[in-house]
Coordinates of C-alpha atoms in Angstrom, one line a residue:
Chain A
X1 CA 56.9 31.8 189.3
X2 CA 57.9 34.7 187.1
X3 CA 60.2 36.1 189.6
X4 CA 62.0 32.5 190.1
X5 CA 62.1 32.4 185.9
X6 CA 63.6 35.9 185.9
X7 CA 66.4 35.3 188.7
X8 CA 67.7 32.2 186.8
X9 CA 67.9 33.2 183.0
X10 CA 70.6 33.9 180.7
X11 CA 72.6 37.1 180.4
X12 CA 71.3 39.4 177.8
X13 CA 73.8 40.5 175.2
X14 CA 74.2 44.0 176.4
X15 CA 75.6 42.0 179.7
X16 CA 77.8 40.5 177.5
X17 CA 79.1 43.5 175.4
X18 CA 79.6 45.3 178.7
X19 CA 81.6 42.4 180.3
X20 CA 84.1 42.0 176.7
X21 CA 84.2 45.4 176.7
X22 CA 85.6 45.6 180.3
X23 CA 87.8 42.8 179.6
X24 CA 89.0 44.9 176.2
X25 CA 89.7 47.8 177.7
X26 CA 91.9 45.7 180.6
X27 CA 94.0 44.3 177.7
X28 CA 94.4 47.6 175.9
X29 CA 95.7 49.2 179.5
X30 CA 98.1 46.3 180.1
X31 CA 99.5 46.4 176.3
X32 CA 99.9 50.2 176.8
X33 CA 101.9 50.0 179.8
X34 CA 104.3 47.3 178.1
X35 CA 106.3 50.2 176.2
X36 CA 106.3 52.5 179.3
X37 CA 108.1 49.7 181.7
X38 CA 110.4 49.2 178.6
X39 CA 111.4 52.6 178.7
X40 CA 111.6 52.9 182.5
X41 CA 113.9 50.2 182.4
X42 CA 116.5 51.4 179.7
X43 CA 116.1 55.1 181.6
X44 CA 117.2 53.8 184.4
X45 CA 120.5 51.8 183.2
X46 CA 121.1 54.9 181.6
X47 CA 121.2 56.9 184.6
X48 CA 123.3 54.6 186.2
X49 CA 125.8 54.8 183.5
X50 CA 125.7 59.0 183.9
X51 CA 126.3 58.2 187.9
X52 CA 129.6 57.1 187.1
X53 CA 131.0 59.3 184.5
X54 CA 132.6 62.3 186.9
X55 CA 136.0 60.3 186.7
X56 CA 135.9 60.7 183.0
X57 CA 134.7 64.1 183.2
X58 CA 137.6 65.0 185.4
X59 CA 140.3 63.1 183.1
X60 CA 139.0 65.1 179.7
X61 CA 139.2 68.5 181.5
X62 CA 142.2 67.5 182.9
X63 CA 143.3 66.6 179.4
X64 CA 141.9 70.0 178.1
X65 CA 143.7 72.3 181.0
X66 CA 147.0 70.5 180.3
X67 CA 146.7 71.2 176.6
X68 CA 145.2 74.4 176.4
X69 CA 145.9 75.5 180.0
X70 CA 143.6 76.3 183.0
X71 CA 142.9 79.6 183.3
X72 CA 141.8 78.7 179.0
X73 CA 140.2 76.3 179.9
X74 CA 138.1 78.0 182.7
X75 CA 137.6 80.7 180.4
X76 CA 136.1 78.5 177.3
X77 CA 133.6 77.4 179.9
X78 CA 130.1 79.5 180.0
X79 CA 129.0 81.1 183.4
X80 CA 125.6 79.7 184.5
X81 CA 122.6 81.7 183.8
X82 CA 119.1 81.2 184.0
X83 CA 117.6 78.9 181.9
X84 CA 120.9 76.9 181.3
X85 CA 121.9 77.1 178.0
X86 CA 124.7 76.7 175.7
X87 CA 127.1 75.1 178.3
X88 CA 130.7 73.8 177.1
X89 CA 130.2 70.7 175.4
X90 CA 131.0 67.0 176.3
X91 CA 129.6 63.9 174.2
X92 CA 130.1 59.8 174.8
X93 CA 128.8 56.4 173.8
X94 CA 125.7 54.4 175.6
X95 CA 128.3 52.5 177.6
X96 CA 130.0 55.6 179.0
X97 CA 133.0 55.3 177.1
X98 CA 135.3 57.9 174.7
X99 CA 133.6 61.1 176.8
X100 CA 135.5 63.9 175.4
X101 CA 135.2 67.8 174.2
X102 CA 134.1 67.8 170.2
X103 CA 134.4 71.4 169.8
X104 CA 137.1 72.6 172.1
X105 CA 140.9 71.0 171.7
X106 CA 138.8 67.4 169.9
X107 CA 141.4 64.4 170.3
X108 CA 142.7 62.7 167.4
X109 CA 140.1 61.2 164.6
X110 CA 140.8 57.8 165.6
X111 CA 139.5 58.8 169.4
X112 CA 136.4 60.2 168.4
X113 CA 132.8 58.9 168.1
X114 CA 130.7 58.8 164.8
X115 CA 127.6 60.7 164.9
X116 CA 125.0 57.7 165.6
X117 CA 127.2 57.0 168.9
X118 CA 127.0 59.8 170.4
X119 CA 124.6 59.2 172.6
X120 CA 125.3 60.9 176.2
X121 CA 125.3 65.1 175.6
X122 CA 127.3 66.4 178.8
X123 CA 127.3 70.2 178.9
X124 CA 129.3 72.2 182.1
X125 CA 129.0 75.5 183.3
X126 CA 131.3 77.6 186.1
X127 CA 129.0 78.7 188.9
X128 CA 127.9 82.0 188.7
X129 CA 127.9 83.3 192.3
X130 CA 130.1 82.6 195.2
X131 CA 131.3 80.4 197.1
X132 CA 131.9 78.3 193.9
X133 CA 132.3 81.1 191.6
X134 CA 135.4 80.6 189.6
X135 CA 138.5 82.6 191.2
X136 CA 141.5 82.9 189.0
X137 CA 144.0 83.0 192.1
X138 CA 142.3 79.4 193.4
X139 CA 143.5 76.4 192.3
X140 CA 140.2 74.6 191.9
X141 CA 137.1 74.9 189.2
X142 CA 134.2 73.6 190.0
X143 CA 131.3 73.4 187.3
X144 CA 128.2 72.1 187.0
X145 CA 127.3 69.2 184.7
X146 CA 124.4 68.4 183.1
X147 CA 124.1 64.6 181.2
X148 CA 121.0 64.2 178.6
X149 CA 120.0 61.6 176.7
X150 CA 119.6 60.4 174.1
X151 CA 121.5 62.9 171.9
X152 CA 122.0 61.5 169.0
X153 CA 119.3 58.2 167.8
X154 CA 121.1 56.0 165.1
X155 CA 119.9 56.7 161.8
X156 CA 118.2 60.5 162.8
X157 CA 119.2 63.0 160.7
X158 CA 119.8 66.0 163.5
X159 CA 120.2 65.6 166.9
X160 CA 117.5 65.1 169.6
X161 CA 115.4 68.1 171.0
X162 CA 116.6 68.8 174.8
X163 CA 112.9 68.9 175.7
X164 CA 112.5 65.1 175.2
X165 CA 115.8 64.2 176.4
X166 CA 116.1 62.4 180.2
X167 CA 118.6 64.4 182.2
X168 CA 120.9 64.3 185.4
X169 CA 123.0 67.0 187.3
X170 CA 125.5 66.7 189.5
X171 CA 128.8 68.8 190.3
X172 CA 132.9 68.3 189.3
X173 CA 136.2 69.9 190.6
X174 CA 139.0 70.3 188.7
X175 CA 142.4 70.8 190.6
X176 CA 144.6 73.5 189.0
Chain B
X1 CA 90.0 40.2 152.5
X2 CA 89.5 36.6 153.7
X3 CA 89.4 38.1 157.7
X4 CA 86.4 40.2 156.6
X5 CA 84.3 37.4 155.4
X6 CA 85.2 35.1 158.0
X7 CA 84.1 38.1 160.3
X8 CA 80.7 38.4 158.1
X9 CA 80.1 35.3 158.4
X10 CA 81.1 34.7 161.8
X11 CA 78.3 37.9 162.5
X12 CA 75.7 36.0 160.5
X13 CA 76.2 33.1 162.7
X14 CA 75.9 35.0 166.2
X15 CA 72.8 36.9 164.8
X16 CA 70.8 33.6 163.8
X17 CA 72.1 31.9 167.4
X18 CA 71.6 34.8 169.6
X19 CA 67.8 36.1 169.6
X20 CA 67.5 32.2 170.2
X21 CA 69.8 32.4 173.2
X22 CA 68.5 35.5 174.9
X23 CA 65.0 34.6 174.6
X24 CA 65.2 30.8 175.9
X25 CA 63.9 30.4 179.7
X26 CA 66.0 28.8 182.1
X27 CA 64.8 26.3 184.2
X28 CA 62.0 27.0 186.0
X29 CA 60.3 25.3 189.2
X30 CA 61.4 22.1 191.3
X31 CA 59.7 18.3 191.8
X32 CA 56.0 18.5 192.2
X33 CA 55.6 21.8 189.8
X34 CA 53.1 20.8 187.2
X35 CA 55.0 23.3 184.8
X36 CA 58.3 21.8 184.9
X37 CA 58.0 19.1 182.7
X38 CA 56.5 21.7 180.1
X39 CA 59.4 23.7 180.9
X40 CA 62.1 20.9 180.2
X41 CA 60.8 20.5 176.8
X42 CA 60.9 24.2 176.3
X43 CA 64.8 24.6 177.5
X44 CA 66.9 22.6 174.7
X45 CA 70.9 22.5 174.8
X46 CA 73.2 24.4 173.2
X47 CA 73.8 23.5 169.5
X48 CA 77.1 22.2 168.2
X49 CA 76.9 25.5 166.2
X50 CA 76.8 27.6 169.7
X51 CA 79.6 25.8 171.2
X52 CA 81.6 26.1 168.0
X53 CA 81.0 30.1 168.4
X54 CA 81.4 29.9 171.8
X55 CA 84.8 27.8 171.5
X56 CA 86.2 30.3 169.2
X57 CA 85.6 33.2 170.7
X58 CA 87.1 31.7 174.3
X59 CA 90.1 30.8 172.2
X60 CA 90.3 34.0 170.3
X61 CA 90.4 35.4 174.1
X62 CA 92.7 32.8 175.7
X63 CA 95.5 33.3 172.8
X64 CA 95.1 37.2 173.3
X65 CA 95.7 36.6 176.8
X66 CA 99.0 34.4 176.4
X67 CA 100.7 37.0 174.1
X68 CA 100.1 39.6 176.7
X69 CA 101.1 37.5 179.5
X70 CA 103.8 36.2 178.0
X71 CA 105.0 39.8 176.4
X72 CA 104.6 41.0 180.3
X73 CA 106.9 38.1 181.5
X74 CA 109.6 38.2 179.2
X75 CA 110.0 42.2 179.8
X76 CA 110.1 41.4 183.6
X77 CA 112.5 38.8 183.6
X78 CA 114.5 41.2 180.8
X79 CA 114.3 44.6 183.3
X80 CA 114.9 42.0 186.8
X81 CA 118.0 40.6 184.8
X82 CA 119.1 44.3 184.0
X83 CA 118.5 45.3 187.2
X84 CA 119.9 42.5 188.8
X85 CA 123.5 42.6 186.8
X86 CA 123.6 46.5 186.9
X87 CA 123.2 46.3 191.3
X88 CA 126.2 43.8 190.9
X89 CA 128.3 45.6 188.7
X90 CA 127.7 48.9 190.2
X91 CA 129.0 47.4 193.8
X92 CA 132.4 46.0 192.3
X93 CA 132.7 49.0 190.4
X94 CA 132.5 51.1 193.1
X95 CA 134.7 49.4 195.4
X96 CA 137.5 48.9 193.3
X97 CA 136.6 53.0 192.3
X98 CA 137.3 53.7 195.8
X99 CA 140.3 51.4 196.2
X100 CA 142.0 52.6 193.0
X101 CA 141.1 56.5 193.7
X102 CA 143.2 55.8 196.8
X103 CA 146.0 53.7 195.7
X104 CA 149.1 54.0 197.3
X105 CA 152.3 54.1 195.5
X106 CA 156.4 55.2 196.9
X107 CA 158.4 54.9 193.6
X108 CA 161.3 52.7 195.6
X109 CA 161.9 50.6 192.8
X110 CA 161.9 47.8 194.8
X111 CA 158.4 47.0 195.7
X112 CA 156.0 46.2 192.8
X113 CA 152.5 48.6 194.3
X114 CA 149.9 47.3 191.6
X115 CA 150.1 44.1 189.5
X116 CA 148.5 42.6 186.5
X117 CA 148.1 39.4 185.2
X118 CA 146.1 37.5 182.5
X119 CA 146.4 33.6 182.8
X120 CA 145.7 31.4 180.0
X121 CA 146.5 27.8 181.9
X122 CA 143.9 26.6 183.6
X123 CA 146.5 24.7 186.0
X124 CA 148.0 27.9 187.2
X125 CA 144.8 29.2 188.6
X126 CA 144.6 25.7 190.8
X127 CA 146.1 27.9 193.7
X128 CA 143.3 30.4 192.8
X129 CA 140.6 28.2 193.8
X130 CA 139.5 28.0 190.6
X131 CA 137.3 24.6 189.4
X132 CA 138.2 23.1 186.2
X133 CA 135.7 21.0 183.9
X134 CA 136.4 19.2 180.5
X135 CA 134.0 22.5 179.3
X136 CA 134.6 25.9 180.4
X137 CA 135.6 29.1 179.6
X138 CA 138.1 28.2 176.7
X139 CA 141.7 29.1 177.2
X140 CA 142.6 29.5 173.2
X141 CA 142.8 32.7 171.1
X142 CA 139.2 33.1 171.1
X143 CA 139.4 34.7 174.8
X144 CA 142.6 36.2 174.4
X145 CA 141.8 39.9 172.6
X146 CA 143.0 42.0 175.6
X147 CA 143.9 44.4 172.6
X148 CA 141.1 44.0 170.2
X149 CA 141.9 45.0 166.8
X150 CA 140.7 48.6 165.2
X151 CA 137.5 49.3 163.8
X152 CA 137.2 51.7 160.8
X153 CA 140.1 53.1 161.9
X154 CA 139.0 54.4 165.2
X155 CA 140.8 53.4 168.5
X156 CA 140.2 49.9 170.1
X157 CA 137.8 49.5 172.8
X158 CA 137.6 48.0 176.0
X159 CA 133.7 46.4 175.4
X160 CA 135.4 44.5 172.7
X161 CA 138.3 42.9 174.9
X162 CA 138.4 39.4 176.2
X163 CA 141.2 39.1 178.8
X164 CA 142.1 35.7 178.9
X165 CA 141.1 32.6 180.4
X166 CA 141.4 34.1 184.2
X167 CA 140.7 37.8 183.1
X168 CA 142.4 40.1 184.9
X169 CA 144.1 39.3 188.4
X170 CA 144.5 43.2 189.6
X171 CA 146.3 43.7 193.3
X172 CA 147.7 46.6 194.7
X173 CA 148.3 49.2 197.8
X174 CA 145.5 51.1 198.9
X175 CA 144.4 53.0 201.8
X176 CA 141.5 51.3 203.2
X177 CA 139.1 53.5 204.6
X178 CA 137.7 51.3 206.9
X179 CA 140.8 51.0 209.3
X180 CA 141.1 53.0 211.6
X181 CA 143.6 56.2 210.7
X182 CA 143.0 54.5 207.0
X183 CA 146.2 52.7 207.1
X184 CA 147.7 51.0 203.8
X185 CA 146.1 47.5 202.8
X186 CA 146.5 45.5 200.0
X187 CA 144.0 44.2 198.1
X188 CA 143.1 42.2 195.1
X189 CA 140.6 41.8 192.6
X190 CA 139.7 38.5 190.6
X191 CA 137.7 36.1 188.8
X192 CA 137.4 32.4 189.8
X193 CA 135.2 29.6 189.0
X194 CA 134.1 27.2 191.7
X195 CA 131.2 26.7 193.7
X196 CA 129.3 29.5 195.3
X197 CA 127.2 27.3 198.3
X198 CA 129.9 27.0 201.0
X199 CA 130.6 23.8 202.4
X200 CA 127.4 21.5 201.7
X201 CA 129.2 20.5 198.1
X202 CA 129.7 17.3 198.0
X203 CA 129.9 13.9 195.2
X204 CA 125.8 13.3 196.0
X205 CA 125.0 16.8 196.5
X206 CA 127.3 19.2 194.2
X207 CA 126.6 23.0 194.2
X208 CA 126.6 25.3 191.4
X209 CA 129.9 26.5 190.2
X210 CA 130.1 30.2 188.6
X211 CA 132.2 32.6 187.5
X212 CA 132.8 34.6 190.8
X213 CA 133.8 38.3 191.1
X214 CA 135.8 38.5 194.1
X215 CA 137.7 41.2 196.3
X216 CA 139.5 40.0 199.1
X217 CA 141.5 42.7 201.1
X218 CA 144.4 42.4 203.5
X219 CA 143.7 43.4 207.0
X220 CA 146.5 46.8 207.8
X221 CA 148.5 45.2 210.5
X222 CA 148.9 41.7 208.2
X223 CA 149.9 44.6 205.6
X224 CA 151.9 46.0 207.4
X225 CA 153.8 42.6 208.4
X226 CA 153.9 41.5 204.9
X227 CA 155.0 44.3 203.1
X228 CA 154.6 46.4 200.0
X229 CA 155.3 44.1 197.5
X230 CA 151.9 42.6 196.3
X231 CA 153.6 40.2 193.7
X232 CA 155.5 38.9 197.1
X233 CA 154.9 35.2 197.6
X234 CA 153.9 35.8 201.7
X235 CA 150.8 37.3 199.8
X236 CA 150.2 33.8 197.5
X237 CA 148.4 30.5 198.2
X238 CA 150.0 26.8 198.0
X239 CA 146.6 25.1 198.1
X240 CA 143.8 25.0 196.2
X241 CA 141.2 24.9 198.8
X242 CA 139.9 28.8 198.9
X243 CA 140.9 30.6 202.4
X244 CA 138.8 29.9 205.4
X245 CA 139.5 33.2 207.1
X246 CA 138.2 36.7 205.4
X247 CA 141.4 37.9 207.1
X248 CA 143.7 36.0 205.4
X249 CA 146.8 37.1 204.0
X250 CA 146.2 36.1 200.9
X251 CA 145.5 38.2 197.6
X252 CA 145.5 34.6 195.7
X253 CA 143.2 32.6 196.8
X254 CA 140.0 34.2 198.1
X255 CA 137.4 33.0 200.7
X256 CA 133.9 33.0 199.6
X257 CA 132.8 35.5 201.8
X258 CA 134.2 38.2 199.5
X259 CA 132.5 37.4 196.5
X260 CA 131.1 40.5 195.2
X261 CA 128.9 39.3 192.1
X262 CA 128.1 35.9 190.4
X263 CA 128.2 35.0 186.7
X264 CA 131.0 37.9 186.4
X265 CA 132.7 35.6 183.4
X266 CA 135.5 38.4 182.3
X267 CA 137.0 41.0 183.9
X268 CA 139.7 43.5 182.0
X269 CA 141.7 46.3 183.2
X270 CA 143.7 49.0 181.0
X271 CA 145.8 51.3 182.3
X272 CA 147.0 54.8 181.0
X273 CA 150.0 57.7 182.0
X274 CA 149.1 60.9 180.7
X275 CA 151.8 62.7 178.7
X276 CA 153.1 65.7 178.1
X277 CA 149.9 67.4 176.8
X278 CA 147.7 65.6 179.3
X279 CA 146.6 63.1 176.7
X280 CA 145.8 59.4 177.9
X281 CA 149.0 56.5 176.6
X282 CA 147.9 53.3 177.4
X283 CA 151.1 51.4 179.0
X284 CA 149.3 48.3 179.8
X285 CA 148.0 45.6 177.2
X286 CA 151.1 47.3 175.0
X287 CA 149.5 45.1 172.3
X288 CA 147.6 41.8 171.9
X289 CA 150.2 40.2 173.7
X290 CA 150.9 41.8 176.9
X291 CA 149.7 39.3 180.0
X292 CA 151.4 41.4 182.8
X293 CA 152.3 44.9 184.4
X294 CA 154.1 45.6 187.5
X295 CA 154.5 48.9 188.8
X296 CA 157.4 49.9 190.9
X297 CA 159.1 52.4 189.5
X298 CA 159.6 56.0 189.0
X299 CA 157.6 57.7 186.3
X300 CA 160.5 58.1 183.9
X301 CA 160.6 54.2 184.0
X302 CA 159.3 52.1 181.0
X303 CA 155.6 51.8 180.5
X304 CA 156.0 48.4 181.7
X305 CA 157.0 49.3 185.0
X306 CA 155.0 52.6 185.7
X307 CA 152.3 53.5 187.9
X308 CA 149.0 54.5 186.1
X309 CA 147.2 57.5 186.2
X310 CA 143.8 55.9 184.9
X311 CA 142.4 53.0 184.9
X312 CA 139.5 51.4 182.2
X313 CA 138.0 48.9 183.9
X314 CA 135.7 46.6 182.7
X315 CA 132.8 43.6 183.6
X316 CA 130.6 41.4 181.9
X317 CA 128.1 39.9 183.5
X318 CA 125.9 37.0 182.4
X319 CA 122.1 37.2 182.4
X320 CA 120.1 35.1 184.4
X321 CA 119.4 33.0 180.9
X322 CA 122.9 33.0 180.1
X323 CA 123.8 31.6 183.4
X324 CA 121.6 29.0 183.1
X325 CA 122.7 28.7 179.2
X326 CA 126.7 28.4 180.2
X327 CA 126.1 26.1 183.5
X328 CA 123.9 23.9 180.9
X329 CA 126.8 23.4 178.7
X330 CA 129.9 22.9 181.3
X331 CA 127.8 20.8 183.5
X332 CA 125.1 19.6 181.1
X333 CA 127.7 15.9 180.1
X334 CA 126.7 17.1 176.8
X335 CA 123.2 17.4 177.3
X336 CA 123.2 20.2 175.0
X337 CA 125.2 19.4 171.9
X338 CA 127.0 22.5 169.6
X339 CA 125.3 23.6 167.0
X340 CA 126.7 23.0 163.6
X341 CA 127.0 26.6 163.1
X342 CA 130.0 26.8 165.3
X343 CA 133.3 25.6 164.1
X344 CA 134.7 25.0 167.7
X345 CA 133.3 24.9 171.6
X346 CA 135.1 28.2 172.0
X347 CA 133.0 30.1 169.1
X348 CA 129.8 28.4 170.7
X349 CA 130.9 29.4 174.5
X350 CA 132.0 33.0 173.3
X351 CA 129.0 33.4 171.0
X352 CA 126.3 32.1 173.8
X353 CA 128.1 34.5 176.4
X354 CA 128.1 37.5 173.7
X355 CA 124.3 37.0 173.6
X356 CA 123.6 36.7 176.8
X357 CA 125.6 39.4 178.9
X358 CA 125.8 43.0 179.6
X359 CA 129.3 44.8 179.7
X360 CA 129.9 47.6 182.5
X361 CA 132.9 49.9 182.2
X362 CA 134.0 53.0 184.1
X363 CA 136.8 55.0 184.4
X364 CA 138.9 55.8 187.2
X365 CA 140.9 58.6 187.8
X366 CA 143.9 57.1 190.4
X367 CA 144.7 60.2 192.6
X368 CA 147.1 58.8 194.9
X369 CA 150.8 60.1 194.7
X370 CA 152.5 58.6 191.4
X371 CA 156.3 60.1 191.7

């Protein structure tokens, strides 16, 4: 009799505390996965944006090697080295557009991008060993770029750190 | 302050019901137990009060649930939409990439090698294949910013443009890497609006008409037959029913079958020369007025005429909601009435589409001989 009495009562309320505590934790994990698909998501448009900018990469050097001229240009442009730092800069908008050189030969004011747009840092560097080492007496430069993001947040005050920023690399020629 | 005392009292509550709960037996023994009626009066039901608590807490629960649920959903359908428009716009971007990185051009000044045109009458795009309805895509000023004008003094944009009531019509010669020896081809690239579902349309049974991406490319040997000239009329169409054959030799009127992306409702293309210190001059829109370009002659021609060196090319592509939102209003029969917040249907239809789309440019260096 007392066995049949046991198997049919109530839960107890440490049952209960356990199984809302269970269920509390399962919300928390689904809320805290929420921000991380977010940024997933915007990553990943991003990175399909950077896929596609080698064409404007190529028409702003070209830009720089007419105006400054090539062997400048190659020159401006920092040898690789290990880690990669302080490549030639590049900078555009989230949508990919007005990519072009702030520091070296900048186009007109009107061409430019203010500060809380400039969301896309490219930075290049010449090869440092052969076969794609820069030669003077070739008529192609290749470099490597490298496309972080974000830069530049709107309304940061400085720009931000390279540790936190996504990245991705790929390679560019320029013909002479 | 309120929350705590409901919460205090709310405690009170479940430590007076509890010890009550925990401690009642359940029932206890079947027919013939001389216990059980003993037992029945021992087990009572559930108070009002217990139900109340119980009630509460189930809702507090459910409506936790729903916000999570419903945050979850809205930032799948958000990232499948993104995902979904981005996959589309990244396949006609990169086919018309290829095409234009290989465009052909012979400055013989007689055969025009890339067009464009921007259409603002709905009955010239008849030959297009293009659907009409007493509410579409509205052909007055409000689409036709293929300049738009300067912001704070920096350089127009190409997100900003609208091009028209057709967008852009692009054609020209490429060199189409699938033929064998990649042999010149003409090809085209358009928007038109009519039904996507193939032949099944019908009065009873009427598909869904969208804006329509298309690229429909001239087979080499119908090139070669045709000629050069892609603003030839051999290359046109004199009827209004879309081609049947994908090898037609039309770059007017499309068959479905080369339909590259859905809900593609604008499509703008700006072209550039570079001069003499490599810096880009946009030749085509000249200003908010320009609705055509021909190439065909030799780069000391006029910017009208020349061949570009870059393109900007540009497409925005309606959500999944905006879809819906825009075939709800041009095939609704005014289901859905404007809100008195816009002065005009084209305000609404540009401000719903401005809402509910994503833009996607790129540009395109064309490396194909331009003397």
């Amino acid at each position: 009799m007392n066995r049949m009495a046991n198997s049919f009562r109530a839960f107890s309320l440490i049952e209960v505390i356990i199984a809302v505590g269970v269920f509390a934790v399962a919300v928390v994990v689904i809320l805290a996965l929420l921000p991380s698909l977010s940024r997933a998501a915007a990553d990943s448009a991003d990175t399909l944006v950077t896929q596609s900018f080698s064409d404007s990469i190529q028409v702003e050097l070209t830009r720089l090697a007419t105006s400054g001229g090539f062997d400048a240009l190659a020159n401006r442009i920092p040898e690789m080295s290990a880690p990669l730092v302080d490549g030639m800069d590049l900078i555009a908008a989230r949508d990919g557009r007005r990519l072009y050189s702030p520091n070296y030969l900048p186009p007109s004011v009107a061409g430019q991008l203010p500060e809380a747009e400039r969301y896309f840092l490219t930075e290049i560097w010449r090869f440092s060993a052969p076969p794609l080492r820069f030669d003077p007496t070739a008529a192609v430069l290749p470099v490597y770029v490298r496309v972080s993001w974000p830069y530049w947040n709107p309304g940061a005050t400085s720009a931000t750190p390279s540790s936190v920023r996504s990245q991705h690399t790929f390679v560019v020629s320029l013909r002479r | 302050m309120k929350t705590s005392i409901l919460l205090l009292r709310l405690l009170r509550i479940l430590r007076e019901t509890l010890p009550e709960c925990i401690s009642r037996e359940g029932y206890e023994g079947g027919e013939g137990n001389p216990s059980r009626m003993s037992s029945l009066q021992n087990s009572r039901a559930f108070t009002l009060l217990e139900l109340l608590v119980a009630a509460v807490i189930t809702l507090l629960l459910a409506g936790l649930m729903l916000s999570v649920t419903t945050g979850t959903l809205t930032l799948w359908h958000r990232t499948q939409d993104n995902f979904s428009s981005s996959t589309q716009a990244r396949l006609g971007l990169d086919l018309l990439e290829r095409d234009l990185q290989a465009g052909v051009f012979r400055a013989d000044g007689v055969n025009t090698w890339l067009a464009v045109d921007v259409t603002n009458t709905p009955s010239a795009l008849l030959n297009h294949g293009w659907q009409s309805a007493s509410f579409m895509k509205p052909t007055t000023s409000e689409s036709q910013r293929v300049l738009p004008a300067s912001v704070n003094g920096l350089d127009p944009v190409l997100t900003d443009a609208r091009f028209g009531f057709s967008g852009a019509w692009l054609r020209f010669i490429t060199t189409n890497v699938e033929a064998n020896g990649s042999l010149p081809c003409a090809v085209a690239y358009q928007i038109a609006r009519r039904p996507v579902s193939g032949p099944n349309n019908s009065a009873t049974n009427p598909a869904q008409v969208r804006y329509t991406f298309f690229r429909s490319a001239v087979a080499a040997d119908a090139t070669f037959a045709t000629g050069n000239d892609v603003i030839a009329a051999a290359y046109g169409s004199g009827s209004s029913a879309p081609s049947v054959a994908r090898s037609a030799a039309t770059l007017t009127n499309p068959p479905l079958s080369d339909a590259l992306a859905v809900n593609v409702v604008d499509f703008c293309v700006w072209l550039y020369v570079r001069d003499s210190m490599g810096v880009l001059r946009r030749i085509f829109p000249f200003d908010n007025l320009s609705r055509s370009h021909t190439a065909r002659d030799a780069g000391s021609a006029s910017d009208p005429n020349r061949y570009p060196e870059v393109a900007d090319v540009m497409l925005r592509i309606l959500t999944n909601e905006g879809a819906r939102l825009i075939d709800a209003m041009e095939q609704g029969n005014g289901a859905i009435g404007r809100p008195p917040e816009f002065s005009n249907d084209a305000e609404w239809w540009w401000a719903v589409v401005e809402a509910n789309s994503r833009v996607y440019t790129r540009r395109i260096e064309i490396r194909g001989p331009t003397t």
